[in-house]
XYZ file of C-alpha atoms in Angstrom:
432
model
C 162.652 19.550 40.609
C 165.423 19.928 37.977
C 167.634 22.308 40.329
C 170.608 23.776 38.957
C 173.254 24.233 41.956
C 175.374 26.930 40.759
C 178.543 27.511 43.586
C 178.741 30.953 41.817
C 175.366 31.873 41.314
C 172.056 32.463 43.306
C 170.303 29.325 44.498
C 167.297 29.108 46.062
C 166.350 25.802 47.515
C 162.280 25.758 48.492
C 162.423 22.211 49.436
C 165.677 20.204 51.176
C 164.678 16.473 51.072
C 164.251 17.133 46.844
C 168.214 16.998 46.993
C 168.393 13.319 48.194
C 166.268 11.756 44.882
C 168.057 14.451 42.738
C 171.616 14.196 44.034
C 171.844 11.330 46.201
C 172.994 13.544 49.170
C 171.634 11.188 52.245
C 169.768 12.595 55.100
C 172.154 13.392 58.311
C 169.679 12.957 61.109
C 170.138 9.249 60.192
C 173.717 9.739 60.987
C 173.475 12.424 63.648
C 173.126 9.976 66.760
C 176.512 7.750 66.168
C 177.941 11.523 67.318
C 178.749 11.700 70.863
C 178.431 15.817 71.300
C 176.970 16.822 67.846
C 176.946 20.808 66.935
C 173.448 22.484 67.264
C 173.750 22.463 63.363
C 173.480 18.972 63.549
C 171.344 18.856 66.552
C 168.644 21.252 65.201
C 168.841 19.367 61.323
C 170.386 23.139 60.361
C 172.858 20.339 58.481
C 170.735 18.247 56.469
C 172.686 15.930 54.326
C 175.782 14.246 53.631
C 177.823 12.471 51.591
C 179.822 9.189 53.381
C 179.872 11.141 56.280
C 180.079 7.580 58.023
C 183.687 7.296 57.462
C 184.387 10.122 59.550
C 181.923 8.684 62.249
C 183.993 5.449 62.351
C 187.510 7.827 62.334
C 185.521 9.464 65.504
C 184.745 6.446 67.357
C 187.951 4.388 66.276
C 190.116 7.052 67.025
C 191.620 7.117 63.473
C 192.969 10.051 61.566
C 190.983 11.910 59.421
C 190.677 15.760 58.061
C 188.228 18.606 57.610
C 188.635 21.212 54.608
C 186.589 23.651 53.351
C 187.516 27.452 51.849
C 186.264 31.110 51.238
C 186.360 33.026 48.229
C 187.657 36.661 48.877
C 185.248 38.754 47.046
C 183.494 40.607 50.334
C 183.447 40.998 53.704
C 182.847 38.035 56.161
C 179.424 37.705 57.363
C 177.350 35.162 59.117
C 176.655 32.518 56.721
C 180.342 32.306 56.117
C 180.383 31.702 60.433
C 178.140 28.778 60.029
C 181.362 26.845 57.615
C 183.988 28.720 60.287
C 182.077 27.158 63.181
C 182.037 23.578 61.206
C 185.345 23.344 60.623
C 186.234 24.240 64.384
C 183.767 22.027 65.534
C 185.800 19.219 63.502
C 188.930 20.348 64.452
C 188.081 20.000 68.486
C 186.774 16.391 67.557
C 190.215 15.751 66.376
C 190.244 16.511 63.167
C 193.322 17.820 61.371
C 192.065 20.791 59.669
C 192.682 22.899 56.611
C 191.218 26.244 55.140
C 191.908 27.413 51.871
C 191.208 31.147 50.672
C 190.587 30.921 47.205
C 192.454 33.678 45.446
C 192.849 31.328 42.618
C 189.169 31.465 41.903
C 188.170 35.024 43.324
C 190.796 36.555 40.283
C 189.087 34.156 37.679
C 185.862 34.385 38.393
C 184.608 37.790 39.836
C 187.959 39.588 38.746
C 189.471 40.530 42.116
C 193.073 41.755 42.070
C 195.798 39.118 43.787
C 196.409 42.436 46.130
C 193.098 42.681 47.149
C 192.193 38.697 47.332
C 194.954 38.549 50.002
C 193.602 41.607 51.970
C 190.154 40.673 52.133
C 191.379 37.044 52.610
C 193.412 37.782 56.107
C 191.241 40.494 57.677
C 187.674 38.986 56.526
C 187.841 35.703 57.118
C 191.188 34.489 58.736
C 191.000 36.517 61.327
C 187.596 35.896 62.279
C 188.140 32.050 62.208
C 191.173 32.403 64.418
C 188.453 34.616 66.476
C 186.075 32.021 66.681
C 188.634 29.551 67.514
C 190.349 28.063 64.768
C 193.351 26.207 66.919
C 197.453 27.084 64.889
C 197.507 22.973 64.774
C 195.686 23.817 61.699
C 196.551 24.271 58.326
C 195.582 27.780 56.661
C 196.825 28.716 53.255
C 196.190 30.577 49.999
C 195.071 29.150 46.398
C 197.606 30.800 44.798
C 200.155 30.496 47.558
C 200.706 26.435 48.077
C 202.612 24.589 45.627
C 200.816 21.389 47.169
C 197.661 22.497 45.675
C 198.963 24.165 42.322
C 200.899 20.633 41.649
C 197.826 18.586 42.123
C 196.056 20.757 40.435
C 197.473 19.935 37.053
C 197.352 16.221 37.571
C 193.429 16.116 38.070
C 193.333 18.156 34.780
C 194.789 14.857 32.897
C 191.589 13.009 34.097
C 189.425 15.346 33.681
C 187.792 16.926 30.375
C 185.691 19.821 29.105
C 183.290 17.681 28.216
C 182.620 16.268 32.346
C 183.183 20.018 33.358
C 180.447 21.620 31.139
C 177.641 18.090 32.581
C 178.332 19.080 36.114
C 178.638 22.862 35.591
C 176.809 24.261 32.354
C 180.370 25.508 30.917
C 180.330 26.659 27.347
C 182.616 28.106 25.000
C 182.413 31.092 26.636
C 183.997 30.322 29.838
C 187.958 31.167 30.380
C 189.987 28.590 30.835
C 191.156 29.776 34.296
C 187.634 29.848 35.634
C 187.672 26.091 34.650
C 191.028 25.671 35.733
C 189.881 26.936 39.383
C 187.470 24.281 39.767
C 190.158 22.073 39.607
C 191.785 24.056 42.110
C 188.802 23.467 44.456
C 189.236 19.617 43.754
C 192.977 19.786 45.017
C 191.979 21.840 47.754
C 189.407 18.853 48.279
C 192.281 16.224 47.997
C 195.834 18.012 49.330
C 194.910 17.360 52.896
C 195.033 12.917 52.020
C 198.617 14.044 50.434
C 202.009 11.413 52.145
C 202.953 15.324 53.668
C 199.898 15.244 55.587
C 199.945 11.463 56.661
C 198.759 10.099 53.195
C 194.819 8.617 52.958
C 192.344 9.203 55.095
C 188.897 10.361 55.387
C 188.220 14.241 54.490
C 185.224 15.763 55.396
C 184.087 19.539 53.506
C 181.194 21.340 55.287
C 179.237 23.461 52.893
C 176.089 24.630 51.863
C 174.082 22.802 49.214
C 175.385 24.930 45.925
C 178.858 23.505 46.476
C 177.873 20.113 45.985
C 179.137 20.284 42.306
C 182.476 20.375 43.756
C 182.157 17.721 45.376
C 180.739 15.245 42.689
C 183.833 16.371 40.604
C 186.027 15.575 43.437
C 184.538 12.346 44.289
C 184.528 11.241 40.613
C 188.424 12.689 40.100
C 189.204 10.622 43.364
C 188.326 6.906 42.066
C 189.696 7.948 38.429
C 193.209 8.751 40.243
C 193.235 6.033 41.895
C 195.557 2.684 40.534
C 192.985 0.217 41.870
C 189.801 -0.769 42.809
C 187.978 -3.376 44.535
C 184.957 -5.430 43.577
C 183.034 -7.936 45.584
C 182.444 -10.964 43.144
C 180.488 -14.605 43.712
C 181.788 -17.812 42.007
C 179.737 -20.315 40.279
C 179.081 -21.844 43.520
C 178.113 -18.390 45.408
C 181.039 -18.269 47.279
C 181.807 -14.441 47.535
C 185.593 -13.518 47.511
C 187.662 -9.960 46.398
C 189.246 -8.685 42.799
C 191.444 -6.475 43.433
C 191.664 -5.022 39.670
C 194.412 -2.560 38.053
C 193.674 0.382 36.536
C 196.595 0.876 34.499
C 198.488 0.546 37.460
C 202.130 -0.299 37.539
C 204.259 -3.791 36.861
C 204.328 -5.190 39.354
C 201.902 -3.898 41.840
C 199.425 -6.227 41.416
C 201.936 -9.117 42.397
C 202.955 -7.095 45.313
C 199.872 -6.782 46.745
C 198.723 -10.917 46.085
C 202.307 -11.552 47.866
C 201.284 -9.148 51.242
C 197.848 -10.200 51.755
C 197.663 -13.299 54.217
C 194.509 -14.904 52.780
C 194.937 -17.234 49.111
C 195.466 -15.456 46.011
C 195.359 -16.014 42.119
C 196.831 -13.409 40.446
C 196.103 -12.824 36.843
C 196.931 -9.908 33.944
C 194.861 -7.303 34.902
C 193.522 -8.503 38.557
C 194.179 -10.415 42.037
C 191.233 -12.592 43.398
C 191.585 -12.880 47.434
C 189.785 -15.610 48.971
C 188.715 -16.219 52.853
C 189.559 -12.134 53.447
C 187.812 -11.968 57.089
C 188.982 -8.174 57.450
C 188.550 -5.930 54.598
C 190.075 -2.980 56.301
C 193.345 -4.606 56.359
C 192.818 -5.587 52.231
C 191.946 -1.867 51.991
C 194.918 -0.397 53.454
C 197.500 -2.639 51.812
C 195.922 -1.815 47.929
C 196.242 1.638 49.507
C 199.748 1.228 50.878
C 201.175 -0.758 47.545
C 199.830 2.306 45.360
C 201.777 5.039 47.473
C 204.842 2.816 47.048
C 204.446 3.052 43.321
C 203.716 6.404 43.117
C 200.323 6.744 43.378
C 197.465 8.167 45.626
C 195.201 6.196 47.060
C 192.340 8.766 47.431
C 189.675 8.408 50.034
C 186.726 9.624 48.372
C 186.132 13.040 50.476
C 182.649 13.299 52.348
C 180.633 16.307 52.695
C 178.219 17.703 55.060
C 175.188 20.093 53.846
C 173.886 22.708 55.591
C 170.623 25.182 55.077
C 170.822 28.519 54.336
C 170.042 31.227 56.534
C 167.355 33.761 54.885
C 167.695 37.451 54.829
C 167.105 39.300 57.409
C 164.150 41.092 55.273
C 162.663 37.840 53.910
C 163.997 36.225 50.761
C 167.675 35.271 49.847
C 170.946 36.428 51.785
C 172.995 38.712 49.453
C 176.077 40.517 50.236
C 174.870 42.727 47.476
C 171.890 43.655 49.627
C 173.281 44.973 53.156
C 170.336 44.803 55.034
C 170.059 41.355 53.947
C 172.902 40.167 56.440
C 174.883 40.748 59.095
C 178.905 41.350 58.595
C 180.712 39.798 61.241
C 182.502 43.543 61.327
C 179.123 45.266 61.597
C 179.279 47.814 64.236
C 177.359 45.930 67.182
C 174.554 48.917 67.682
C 173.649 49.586 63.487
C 173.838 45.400 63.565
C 170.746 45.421 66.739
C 168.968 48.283 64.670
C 168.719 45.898 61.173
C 167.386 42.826 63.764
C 164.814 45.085 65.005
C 163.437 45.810 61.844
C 163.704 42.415 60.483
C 160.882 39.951 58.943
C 159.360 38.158 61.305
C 156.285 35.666 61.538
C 153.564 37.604 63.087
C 150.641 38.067 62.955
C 148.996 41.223 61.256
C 147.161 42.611 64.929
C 148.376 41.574 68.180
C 144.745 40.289 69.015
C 145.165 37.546 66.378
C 148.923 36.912 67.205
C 147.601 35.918 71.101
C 145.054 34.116 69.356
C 146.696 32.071 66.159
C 150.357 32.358 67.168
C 153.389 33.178 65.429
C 155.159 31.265 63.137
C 158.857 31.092 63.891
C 159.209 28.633 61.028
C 159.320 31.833 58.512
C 160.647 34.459 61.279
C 164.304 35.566 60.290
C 164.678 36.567 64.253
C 164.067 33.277 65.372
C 166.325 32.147 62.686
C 168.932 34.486 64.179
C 168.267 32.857 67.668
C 168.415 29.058 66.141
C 171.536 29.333 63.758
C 173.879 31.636 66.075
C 172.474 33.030 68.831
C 171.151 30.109 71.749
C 173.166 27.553 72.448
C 170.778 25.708 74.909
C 168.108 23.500 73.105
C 165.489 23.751 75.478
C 166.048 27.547 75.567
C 165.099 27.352 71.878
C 162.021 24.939 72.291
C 160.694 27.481 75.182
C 160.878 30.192 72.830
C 159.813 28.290 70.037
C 156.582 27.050 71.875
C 155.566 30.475 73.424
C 155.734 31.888 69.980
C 153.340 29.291 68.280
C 150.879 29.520 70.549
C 150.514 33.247 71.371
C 152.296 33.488 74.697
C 155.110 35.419 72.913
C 155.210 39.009 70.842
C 157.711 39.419 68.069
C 158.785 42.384 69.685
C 160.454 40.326 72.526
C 161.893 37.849 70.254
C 163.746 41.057 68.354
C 164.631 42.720 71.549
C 166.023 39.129 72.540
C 167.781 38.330 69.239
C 169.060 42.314 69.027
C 170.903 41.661 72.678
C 172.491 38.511 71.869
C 173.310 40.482 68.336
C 175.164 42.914 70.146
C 176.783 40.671 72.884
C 178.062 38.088 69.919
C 179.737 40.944 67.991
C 181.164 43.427 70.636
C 182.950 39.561 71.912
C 183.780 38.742 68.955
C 185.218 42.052 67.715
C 187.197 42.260 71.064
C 188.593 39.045 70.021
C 189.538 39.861 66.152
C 191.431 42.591 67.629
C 193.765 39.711 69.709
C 193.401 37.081 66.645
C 195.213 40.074 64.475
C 198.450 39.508 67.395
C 198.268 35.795 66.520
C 198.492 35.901 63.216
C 202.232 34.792 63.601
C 201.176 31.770 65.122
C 199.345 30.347 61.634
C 202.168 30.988 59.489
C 200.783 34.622 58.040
């Protein structure tokens, strides 16, 4: 397929499951039933891939802490595809998630140019206040790039393991690119990272919703993560296949290695360089006291962050969402009646005559109203299925499905405006 994910650039991605063989991102309806009350996202395979998400299954069941992240860049208004992350990252948050949002100033000046003033403007009354809208709980952690020394600090310690050379594989920089539009991709790493920081209870397992174009991100991150790390540990077999642990230094301290062989409780051998553990029966416990040794000299101990990837939603004329194209989308500021108007004259997958739609069906599969319905608008499954079902084989006119969609269009944003108006009050409450 040879797909270029660009997180700055158009993508259009024709075929999903090409992204596992190409990227290694694993299929999340393999995952999806370990969940006890999944989001329709995940329900309806709207998320399609991950990365480790299985760590934060296990923090789920186990009760264990763990984090979400993910960001927006300020460069125009909020709209629905940006709801999809917002609803994500709630969704996270009520499964007990400690959760962080960062509005990335630091990348909307570099890249597309935007003034600090207006980054900050367009950050609170776009997307901040429409998350706190949608229910973003003040436990939570919202911040700007540009704003938290946490991020700006770490920041310029992933640049010392990171070069030009690993930027330009994952992201096609040249010569040509400023250095602050690199710099910002570190930014996104630390963004990535800050939340497994000792002021936010120190490792633990991060997960960042977002749509398949960000994965570059998050193979920087990921790759970042191990390099910051002191340690690692390999699984190794003796001459006589016995399997044991080597716990092995990676420039780490004196000193740290011996700390570690004198904490664990199984037999040890240290030597220059490494720590063999033999008989571990519990490799969580190995895990977390490499981890806990390596804060205590200084160090990080980086959970790998996971990632979740969902679909994008179409335009509502066919084709590619585009904030450059308004009747492409839906602004989560739309007035509610001009909103129902662009639904009713959106692409839909009828028939030509309405003889040969009662007689070949619809096909909601390439219908950007029942997209509307599936991605925002019905919560109940069966709902869906019903009108799914009726569609396909005739029983149901597109004309319904937009008078449908356009209702629960206007419903969703008079509510939701209503409640911008009260998140604006609140705004106090998030430390804004």
């Amino acid at each position: 397929m040879n797909t270029k994910l660009d997180p700055w650039g158009s993508v259009n991605i024709d075929d999903y499951s090409k992204l596992f063989d190409e990227f290694g991102i694993l299929p999340f309806e393999d995952i999806c039933s370990e969940l006890p009350d999944p989001h329709r996202y995940m329900r309806r395979k709207i998320i399609f891939g991950h990365r480790s998400y299985d760590l934060i299954t296990d923090a789920m069941k186990n009760k264990d802490p763990f984090s979400v992240m993910s960001g927006f860049m300020p460069t125009g208004g909020g709209h629905l595809g940006h709801k999809m992350v917002m609803e994500e990252i709630i969704w996270h948050q009520k499964m007990g998630a400690d959760a962080f949002v960062g509005i990335a100033d630091r990348e909307a000046y570099s890249v597309r140019g935007v003034s600090w003033e207006k980054c900050r403007q367009i950050g609170v009354e776009d997307y901040i206040v429409s998350l706190i809208a949608l229910g973003f709980e003040p436990d939570g952690h919202i911040y700007f790039q540009s704003e938290s020394d946490n991020v700006k600090e770490l920041t310029f310690e992933l640049g010392s393991k990171t070069n030009f050379s690993e930027l330009s594989a994952i992201y096609g920089f040249s010569g040509e690119t400023s250095v602050s539009h690199m710099v910002s991709t570190l930014s996104q790493s630390a963004d990535i990272l800050h939340p497994q920081l000792s002021e936010f209870g120190g490792p633990k397992p991060t997960v960042i919703p977002v749509g398949a174009d960000q994965d570059p991100h998050m193979r920087l991150t990921r790759g970042i993560a191990h390099k910051m790390n002191m340690f690692r540990i390999e699984g190794r077999e003796d001459k006589n296949n016995n399997k044991y642990f080597s716990v092995r230094s990676k420039a780490a301290p004196e000193g740290a290695l011996a700390d570690i062989a004198e904490r664990l409780p199984w037999d040890t051998k240290l030597f220059e360089g490494h720590v063999d553990v033999f008989g571990a029966d519990n490799y969580t416990k190995l895990l977390n006291t490499v981890r806990e040794v390596e804060i205590e000299y200084g160090g990080y101990a980086f959970v790998p962050p996971s990632s979740t990837y969902h679909r994008f939603m179409s335009g509502l004329q066919g084709g590619k969402m585009s904030s450059s194209v308004p009747e492409s989308i839906i602004s989560l500021k739309e007035d509610p009646k001009a909103a129902a108007k662009k639904v009713k004259r959106a692409k839909t997958g009828g028939r030509m005559t309405l003889e040969e739609q009662k007689k070949l069906g619809g096909d909601p599969n390439n219908c950007s109203a029942f997209e509307l319905l599936m991605f925002h608008l019905v919560e109940d499954d069966k709902e869906l299925e019903e009108i799914y079902n009726e569609c396909i084989c005739g029983k149901r006119m597109c004309g319904s499905c937009k008078a449908l969609a356009a209702e629960l269009m206007t419903e969703f944003l008079t509510e939701h405006q209503e409640k911008r108006e009260l998140a604006k009050d609140r705004l106090d409450d998030y430390g804004l």
